[in-house]
XYZ file of N, CA, C and O in Angstrom:
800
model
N 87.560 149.717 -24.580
C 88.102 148.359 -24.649
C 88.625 148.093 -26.053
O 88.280 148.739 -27.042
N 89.479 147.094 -26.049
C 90.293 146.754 -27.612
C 89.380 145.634 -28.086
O 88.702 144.780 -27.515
N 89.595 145.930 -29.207
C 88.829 144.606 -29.874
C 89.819 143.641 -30.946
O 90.100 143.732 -32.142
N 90.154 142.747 -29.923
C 91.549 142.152 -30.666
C 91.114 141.715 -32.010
O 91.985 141.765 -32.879
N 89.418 141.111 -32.506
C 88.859 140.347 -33.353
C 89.377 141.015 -34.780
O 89.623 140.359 -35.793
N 89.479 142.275 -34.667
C 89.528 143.080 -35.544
C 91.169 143.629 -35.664
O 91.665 144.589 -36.254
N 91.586 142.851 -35.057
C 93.326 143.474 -35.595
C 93.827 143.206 -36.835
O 93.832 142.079 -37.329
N 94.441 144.635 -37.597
C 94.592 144.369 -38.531
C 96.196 145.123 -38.797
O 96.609 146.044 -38.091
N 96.860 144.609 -39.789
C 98.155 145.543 -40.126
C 98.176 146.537 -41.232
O 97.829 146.397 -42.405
N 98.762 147.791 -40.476
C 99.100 148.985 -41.074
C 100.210 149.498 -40.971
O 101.026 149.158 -40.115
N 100.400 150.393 -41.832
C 101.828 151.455 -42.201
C 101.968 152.192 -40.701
O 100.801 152.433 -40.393
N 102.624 152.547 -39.890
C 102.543 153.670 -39.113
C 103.726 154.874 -39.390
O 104.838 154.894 -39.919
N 103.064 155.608 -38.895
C 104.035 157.414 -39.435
C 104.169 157.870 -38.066
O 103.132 158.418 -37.692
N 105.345 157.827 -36.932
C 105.283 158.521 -35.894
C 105.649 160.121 -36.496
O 106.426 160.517 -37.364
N 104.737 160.773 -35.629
C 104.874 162.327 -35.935
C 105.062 162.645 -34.440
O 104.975 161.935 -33.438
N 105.388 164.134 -34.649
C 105.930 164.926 -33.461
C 104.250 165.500 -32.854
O 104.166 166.292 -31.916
N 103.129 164.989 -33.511
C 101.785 165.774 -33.673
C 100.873 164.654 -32.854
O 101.260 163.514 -33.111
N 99.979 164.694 -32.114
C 98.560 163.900 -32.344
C 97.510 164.012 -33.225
O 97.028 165.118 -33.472
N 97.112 163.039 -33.710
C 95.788 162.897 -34.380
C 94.749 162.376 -33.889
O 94.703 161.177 -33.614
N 93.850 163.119 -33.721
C 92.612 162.615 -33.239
C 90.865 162.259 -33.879
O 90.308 163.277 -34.289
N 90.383 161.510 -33.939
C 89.301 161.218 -34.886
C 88.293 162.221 -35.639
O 87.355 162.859 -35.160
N 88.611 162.187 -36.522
C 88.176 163.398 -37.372
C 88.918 164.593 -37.568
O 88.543 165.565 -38.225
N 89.803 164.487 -37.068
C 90.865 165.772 -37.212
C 91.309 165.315 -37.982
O 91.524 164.142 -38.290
N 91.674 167.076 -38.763
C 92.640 166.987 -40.069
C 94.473 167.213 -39.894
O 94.927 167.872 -38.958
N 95.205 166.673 -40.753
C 96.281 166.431 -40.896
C 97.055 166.958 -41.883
O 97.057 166.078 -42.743
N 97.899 168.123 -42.384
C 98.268 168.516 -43.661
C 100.003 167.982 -43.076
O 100.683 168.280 -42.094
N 100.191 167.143 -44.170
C 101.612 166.718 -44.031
C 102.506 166.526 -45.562
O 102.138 166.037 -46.630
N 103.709 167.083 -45.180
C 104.827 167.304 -46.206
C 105.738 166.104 -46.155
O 106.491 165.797 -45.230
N 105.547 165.469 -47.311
C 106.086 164.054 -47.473
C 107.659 164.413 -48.336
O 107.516 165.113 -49.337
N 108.994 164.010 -48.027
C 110.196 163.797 -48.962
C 110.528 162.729 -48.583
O 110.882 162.222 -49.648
N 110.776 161.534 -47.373
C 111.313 160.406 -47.104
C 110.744 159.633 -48.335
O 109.612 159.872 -48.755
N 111.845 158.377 -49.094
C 111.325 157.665 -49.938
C 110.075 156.539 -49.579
O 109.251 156.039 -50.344
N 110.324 156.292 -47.708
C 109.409 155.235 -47.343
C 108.307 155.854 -47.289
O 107.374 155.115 -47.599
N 107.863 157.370 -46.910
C 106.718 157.737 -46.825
C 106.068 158.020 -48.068
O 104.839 158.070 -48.111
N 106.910 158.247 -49.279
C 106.571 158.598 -50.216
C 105.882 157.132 -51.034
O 105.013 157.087 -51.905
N 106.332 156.472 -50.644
C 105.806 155.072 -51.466
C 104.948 154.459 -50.502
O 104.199 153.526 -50.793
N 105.070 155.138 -48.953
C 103.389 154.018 -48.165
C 102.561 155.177 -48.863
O 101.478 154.711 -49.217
N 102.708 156.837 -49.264
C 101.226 157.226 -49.333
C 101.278 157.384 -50.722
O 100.802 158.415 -51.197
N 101.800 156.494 -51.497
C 101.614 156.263 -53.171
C 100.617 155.142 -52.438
O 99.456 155.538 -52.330
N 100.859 153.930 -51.966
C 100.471 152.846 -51.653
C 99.310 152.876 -51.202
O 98.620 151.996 -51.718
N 98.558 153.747 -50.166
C 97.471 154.105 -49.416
C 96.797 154.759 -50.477
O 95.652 154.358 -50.682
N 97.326 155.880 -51.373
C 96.064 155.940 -52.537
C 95.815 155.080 -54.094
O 94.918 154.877 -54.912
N 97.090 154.790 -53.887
C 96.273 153.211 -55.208
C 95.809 152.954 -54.944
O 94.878 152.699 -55.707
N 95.557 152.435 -52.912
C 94.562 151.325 -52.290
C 93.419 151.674 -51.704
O 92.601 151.117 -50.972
N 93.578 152.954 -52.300
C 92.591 153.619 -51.013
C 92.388 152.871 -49.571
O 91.287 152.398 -49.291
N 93.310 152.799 -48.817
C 93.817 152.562 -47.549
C 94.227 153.323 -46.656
O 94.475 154.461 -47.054
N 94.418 153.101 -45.438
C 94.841 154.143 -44.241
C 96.357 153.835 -43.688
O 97.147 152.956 -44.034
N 96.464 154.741 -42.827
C 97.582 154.782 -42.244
C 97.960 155.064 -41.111
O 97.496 156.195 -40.970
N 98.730 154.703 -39.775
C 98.478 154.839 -38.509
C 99.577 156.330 -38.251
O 100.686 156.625 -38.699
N 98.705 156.956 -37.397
C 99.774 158.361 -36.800
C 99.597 157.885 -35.460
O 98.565 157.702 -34.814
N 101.087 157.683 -35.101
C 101.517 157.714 -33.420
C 102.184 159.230 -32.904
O 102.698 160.007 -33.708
N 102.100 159.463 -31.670
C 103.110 160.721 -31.422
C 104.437 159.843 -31.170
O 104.227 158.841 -30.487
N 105.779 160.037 -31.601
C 106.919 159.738 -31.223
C 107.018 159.284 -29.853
O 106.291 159.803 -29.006
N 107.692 158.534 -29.595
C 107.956 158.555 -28.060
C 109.498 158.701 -27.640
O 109.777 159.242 -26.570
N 110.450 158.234 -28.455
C 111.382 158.335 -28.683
C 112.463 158.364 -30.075
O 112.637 157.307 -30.681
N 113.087 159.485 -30.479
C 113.088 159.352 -31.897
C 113.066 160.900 -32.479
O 113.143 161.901 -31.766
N 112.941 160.893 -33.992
C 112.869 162.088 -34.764
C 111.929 161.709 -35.863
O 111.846 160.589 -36.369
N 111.054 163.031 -36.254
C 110.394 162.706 -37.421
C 110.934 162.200 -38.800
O 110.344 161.405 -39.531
N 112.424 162.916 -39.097
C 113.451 162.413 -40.219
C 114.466 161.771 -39.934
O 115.208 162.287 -39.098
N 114.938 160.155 -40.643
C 116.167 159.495 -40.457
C 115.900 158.564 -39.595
O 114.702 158.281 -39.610
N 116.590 157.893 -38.756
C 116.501 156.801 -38.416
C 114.730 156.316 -37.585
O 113.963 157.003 -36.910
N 114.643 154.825 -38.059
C 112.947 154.941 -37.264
C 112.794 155.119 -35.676
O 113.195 154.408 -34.755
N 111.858 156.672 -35.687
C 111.445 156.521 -34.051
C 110.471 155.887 -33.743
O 109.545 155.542 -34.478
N 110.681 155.596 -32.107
C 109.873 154.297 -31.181
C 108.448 155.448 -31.434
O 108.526 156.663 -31.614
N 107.479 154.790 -31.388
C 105.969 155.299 -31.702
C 105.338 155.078 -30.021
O 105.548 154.081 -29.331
N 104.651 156.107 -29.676
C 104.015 155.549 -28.471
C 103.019 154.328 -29.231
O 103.193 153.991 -30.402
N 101.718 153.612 -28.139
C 101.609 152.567 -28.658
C 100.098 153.164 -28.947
O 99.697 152.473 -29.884
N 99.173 154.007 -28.640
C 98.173 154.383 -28.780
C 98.157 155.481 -30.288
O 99.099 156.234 -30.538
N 97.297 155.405 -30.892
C 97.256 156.172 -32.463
C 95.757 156.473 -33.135
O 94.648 156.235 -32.655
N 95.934 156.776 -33.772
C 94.448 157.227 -34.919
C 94.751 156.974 -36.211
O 95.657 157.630 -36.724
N 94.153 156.122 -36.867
C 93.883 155.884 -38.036
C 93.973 157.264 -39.138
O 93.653 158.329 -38.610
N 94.244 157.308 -40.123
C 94.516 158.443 -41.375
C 94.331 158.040 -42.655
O 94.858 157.069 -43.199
N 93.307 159.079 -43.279
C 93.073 158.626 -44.099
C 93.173 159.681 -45.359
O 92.571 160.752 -45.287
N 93.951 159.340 -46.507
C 94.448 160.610 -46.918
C 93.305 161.376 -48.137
O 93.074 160.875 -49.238
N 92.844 162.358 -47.752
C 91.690 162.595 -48.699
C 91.763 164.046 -49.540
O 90.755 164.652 -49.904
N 93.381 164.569 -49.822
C 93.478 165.508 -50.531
C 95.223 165.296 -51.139
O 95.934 164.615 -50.400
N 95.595 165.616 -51.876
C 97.334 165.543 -51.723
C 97.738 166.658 -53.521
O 97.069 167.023 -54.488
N 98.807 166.754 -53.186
C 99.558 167.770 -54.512
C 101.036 167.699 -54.296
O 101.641 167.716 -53.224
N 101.528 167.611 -55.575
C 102.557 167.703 -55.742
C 103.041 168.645 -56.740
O 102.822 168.615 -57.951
N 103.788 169.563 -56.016
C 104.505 170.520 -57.217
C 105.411 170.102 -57.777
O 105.663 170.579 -58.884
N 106.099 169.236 -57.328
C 107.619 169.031 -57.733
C 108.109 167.773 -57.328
O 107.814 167.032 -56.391
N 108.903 167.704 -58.224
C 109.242 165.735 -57.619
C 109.854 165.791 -56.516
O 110.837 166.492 -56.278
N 109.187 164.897 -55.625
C 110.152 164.026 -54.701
C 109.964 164.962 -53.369
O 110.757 165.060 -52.432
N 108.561 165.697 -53.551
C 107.892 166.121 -52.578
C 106.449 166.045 -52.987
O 105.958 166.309 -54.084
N 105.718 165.525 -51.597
C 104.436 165.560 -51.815
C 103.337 166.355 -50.617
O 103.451 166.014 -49.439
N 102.778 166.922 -50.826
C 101.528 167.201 -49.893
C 100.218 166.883 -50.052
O 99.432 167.056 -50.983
N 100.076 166.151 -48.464
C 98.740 165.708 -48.422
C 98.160 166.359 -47.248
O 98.650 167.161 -46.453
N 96.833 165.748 -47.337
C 96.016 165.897 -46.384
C 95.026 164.965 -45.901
O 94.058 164.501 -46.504
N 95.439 164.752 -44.658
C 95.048 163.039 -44.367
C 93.530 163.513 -42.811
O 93.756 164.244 -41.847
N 92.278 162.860 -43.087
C 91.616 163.125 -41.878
C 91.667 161.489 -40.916
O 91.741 160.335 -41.339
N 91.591 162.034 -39.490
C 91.620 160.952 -38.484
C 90.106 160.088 -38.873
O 89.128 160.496 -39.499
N 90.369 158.732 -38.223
C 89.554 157.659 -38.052
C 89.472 157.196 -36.510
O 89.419 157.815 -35.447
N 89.483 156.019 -36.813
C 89.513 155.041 -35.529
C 90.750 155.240 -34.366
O 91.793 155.647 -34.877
N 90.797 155.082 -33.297
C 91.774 154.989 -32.782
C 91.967 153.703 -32.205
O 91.101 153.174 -31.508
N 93.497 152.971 -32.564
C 93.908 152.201 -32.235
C 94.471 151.842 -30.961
O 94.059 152.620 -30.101
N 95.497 150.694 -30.357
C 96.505 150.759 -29.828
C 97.676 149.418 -30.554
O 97.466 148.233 -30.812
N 98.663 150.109 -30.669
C 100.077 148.513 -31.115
C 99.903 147.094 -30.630
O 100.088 147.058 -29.413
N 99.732 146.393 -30.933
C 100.379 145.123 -30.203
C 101.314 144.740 -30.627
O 101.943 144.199 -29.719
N 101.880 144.687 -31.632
C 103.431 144.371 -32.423
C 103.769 145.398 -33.493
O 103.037 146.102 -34.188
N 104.649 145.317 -33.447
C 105.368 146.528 -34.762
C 106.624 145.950 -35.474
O 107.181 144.983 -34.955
N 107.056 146.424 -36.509
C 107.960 145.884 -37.145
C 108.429 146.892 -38.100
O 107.724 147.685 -38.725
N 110.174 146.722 -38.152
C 110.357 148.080 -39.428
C 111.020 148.021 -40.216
O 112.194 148.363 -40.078
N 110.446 147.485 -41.553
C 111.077 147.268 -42.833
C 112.435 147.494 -43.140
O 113.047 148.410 -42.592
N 113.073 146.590 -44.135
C 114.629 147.274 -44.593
C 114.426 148.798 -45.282
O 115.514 149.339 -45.083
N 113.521 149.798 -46.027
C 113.617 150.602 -45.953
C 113.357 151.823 -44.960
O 113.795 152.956 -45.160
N 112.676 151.486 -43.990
C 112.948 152.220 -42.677
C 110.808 152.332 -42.131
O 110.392 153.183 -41.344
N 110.197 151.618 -42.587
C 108.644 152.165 -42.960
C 107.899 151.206 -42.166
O 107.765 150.035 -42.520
N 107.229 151.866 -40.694
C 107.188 151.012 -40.007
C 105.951 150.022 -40.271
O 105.329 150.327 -41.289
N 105.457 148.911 -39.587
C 104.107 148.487 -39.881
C 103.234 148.235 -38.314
O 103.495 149.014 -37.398
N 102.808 147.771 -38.221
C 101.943 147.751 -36.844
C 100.551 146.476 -37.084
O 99.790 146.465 -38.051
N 100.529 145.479 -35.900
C 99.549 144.627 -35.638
C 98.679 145.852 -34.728
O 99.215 146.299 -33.714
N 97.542 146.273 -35.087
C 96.847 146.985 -34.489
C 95.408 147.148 -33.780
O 94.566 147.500 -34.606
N 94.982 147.017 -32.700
C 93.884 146.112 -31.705
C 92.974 147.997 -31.636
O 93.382 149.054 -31.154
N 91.770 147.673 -32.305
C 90.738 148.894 -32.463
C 90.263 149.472 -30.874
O 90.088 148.778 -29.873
N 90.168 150.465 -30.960
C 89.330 151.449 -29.554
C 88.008 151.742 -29.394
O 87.416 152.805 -29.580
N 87.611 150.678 -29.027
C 86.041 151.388 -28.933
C 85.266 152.563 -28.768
O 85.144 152.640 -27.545
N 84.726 153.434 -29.228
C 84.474 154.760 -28.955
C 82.841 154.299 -28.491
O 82.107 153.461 -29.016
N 82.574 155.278 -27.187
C 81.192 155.513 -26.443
C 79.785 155.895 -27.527
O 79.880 156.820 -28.334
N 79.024 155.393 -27.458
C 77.876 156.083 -28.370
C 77.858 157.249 -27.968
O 78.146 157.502 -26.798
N 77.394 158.546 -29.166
C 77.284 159.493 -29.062
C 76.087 159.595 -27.649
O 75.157 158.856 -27.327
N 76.677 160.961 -27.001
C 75.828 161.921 -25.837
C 76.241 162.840 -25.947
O 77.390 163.095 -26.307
N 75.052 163.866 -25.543
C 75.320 165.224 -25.479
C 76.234 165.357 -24.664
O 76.766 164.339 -24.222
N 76.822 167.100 -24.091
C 77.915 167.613 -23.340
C 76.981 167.755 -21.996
O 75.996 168.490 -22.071
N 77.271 167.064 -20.761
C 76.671 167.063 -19.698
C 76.679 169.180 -19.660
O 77.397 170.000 -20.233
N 75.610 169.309 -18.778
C 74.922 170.539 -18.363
C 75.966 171.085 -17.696
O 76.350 172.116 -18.248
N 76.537 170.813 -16.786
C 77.582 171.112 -15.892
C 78.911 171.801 -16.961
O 79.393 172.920 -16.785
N 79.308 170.891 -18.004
C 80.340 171.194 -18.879
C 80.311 171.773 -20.311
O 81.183 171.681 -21.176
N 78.327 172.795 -20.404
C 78.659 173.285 -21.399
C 78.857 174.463 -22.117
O 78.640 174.930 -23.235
N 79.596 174.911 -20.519
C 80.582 176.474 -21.081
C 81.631 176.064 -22.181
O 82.367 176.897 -22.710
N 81.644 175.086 -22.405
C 82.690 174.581 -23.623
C 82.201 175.073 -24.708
O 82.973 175.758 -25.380
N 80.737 174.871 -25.224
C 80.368 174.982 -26.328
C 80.487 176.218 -26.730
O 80.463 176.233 -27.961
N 80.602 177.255 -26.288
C 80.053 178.501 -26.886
C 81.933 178.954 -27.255
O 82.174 179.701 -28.204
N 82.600 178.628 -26.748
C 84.336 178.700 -26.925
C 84.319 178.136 -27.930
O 84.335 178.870 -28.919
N 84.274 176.426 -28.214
C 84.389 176.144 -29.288
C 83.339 176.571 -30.714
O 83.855 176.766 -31.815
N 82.220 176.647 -30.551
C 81.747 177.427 -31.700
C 82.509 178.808 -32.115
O 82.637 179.161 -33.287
N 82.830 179.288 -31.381
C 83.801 180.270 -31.647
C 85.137 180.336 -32.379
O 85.367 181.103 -33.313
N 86.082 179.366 -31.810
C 87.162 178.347 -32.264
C 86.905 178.157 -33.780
O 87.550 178.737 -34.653
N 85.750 177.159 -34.030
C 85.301 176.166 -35.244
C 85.181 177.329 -36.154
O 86.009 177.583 -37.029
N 83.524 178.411 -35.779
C 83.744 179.512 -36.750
C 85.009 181.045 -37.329
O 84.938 182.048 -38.039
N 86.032 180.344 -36.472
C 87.160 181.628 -36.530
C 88.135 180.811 -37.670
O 88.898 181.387 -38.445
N 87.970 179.615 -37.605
C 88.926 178.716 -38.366
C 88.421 178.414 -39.580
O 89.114 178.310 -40.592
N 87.135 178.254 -39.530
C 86.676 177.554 -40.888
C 86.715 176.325 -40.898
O 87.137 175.585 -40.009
N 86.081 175.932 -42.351
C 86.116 174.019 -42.897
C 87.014 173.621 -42.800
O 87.117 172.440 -42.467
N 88.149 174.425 -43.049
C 89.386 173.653 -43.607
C 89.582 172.978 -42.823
O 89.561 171.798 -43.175
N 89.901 173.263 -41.262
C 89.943 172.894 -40.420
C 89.129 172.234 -40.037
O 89.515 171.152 -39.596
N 88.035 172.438 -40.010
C 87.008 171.664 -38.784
C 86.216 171.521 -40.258
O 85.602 172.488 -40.708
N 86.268 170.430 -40.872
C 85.460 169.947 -41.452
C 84.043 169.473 -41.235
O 83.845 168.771 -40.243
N 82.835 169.818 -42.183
C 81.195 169.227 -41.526
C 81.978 167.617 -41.768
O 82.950 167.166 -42.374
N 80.779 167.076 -40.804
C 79.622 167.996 -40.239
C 80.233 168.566 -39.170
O 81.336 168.089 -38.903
N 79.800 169.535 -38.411
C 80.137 169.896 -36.984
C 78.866 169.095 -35.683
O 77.653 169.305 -35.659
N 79.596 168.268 -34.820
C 78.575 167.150 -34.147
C 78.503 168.468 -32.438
O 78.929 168.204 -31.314
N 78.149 169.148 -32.680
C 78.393 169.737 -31.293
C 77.667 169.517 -29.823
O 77.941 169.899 -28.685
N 76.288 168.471 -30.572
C 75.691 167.800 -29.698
C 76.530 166.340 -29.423
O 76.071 165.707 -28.472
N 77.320 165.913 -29.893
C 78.016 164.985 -29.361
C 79.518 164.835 -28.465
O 80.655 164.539 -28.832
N 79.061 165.113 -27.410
C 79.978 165.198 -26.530
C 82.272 164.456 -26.562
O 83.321 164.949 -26.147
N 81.942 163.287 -27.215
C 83.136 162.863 -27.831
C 83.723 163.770 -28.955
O 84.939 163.930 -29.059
N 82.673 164.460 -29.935
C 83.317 165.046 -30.937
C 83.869 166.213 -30.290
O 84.860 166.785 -30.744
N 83.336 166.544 -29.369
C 83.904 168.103 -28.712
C 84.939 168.033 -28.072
O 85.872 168.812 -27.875
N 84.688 166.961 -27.737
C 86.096 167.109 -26.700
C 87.450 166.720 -27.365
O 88.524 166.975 -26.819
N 87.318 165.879 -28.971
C 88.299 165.918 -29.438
C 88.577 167.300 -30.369
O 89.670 167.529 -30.887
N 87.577 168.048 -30.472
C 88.512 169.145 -31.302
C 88.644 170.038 -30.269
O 88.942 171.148 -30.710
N 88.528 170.001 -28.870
C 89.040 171.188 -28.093
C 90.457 170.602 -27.357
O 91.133 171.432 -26.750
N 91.051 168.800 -27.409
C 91.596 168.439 -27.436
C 92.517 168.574 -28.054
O 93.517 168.280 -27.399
N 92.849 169.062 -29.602
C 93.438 169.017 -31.141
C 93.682 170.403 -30.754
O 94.912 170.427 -30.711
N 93.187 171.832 -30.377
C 93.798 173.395 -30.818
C 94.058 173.692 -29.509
O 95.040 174.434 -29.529
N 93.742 173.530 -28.497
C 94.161 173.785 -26.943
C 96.228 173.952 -27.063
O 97.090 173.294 -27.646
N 96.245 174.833 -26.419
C 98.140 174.868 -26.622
C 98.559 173.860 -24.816
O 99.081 174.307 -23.794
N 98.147 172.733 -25.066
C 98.997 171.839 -24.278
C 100.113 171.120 -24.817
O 100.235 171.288 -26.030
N 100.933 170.401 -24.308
C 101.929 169.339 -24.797
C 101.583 168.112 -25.490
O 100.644 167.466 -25.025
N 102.243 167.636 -26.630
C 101.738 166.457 -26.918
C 101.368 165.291 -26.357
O 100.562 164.440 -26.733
N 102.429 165.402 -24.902
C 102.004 164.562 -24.108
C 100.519 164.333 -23.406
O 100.150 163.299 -22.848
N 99.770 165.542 -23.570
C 99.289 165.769 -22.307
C 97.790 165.216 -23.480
O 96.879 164.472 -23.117
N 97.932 165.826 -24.839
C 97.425 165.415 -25.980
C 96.930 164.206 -26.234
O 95.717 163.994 -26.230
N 97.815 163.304 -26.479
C 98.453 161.791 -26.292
C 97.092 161.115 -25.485
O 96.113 160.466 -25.853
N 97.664 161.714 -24.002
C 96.663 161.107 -22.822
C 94.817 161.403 -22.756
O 93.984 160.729 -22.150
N 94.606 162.592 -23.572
C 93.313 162.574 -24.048
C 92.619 161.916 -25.232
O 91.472 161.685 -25.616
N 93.836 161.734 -25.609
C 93.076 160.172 -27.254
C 93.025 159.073 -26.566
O 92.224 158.224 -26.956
N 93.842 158.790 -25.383
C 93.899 157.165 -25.013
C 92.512 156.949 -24.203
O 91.825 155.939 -24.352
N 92.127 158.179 -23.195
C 91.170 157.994 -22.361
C 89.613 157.371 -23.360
O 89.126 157.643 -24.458
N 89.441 156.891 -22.781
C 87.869 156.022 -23.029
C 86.681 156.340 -22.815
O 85.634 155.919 -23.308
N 87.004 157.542 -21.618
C 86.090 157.884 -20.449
C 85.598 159.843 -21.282
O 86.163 160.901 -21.002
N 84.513 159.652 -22.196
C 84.164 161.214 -22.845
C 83.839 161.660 -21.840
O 84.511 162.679 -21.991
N 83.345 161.820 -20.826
C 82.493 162.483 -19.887
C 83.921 163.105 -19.215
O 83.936 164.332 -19.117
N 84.852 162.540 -18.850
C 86.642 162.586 -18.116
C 87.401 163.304 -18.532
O 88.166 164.001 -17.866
N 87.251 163.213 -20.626
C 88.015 164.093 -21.294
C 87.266 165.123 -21.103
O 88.094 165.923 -20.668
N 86.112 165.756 -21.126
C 85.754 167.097 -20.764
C 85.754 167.952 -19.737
O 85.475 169.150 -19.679
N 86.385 166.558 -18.291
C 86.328 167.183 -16.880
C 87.852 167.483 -16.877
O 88.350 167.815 -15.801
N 88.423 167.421 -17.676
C 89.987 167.941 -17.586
C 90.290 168.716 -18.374
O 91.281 169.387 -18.083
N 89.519 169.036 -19.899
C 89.961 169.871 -20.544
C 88.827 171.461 -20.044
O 89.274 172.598 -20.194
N 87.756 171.268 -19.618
C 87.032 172.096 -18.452
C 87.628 172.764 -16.996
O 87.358 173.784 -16.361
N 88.482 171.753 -16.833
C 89.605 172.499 -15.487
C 90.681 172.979 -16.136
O 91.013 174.058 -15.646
N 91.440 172.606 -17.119
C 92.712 173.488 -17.741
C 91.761 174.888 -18.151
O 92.218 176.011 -17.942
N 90.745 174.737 -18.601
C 90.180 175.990 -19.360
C 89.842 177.491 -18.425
O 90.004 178.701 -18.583
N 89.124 176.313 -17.098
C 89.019 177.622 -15.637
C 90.171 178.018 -15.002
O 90.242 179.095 -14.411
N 91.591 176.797 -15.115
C 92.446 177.772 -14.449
C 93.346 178.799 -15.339
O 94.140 179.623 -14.886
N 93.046 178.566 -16.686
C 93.776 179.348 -17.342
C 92.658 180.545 -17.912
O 92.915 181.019 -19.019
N 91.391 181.061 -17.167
C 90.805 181.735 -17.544
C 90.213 181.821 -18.409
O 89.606 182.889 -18.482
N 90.016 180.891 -19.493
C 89.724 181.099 -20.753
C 88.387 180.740 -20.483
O 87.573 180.889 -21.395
N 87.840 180.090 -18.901
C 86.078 180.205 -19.069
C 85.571 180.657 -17.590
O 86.401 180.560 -16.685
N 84.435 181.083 -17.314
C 84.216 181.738 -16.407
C 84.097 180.431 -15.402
O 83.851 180.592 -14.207
């Protein structure tokens, strides 16, 4: 459920990518608007919304943002050279739009209504041929990636990082951040996994 009480306005960055809570983000900044919201987000130590595109391009004119997103929060960045920057931003909260708006320099903003996330539960018994894949996954990749802690008793955290490296479509991506239902996201990313063999 949304919690309108708590709407608040943010920068949004449609990317060609999903972000999902606690997932990490390494992104290459040259646009001047992005370059001055994530000057802006670390003077303020503030966040920033990632939508997947819905219609649009990552460079040049502003694309339409789907309306569902994850919060970003940028907690590494370097710059070699002017007028490029790299950061590295990890997921938060997930939102959804209720209004948007896009500056004369092209940099969008967003009225944004919070997503309630389920109290942590373990991975039901039935669904936890998952775990031993993703421990596998987590330890083949490292921190960088899968930053601690690792929650593997918490059923939401799993299902978003098997959500995040799975080679589906963004779309299909998209529709596993919006769902509400943790127990749902594991009964679908558990059937892509048996018909594509990847679990017994």
């Amino acid at each position: 459920m949304s919690n309108t009480v708590d709407a608040v306005e943010i920068p949004i960055f449609p990317l060609g990518t999903v972000l999902f809570p606690g997932g990490v983000l390494p992104l290459k900044l040259f646009e001047a608007r992005y370059l001055d919201m994530a000057a802006r987000c670390m003077r303020g130590d503030t966040p920033f919304g990632v939508c997947l595109i819905r219609d649009g391009g990552e460079v040049g004119a502003p694309a339409v943002p789907h309306e569902t997103g994850t919060l970003a929060r940028i907690v590494d960045w370097d710059m070699t050279q002017p007028g490029l920057l790299f950061i590295t931003a990890r997921g938060g909260a997930r939102f959804r739009i209720a209004t948007r708006t896009v500056q004369p320099d092209g940099l969008q903003t967003a009225r944004v209504e919070w997503l309630a996330e389920p109290a942590p539960q373990p991975v039901p018994p039935a669904l936890a041929g998952l775990l031993p894949l993703l421990r596998a996954i987590v330890a083949d990749a490292g921190e960088a990636v899968f930053p601690l802690p690792h929650r593997f008793d918490d059923a939401t955290w799993v299902g978003y990082r098997l959500a995040e490296v799975l080679p589906i479509p963004p779309e299909a991506r998209l529709r596993l951040l919006a769902l509400d239902d943790t127990v749902s996201r594991l009964e679908i990313l558990h059937t892509y996994l048996r018909q594509h063999k990847l679990l017994d």
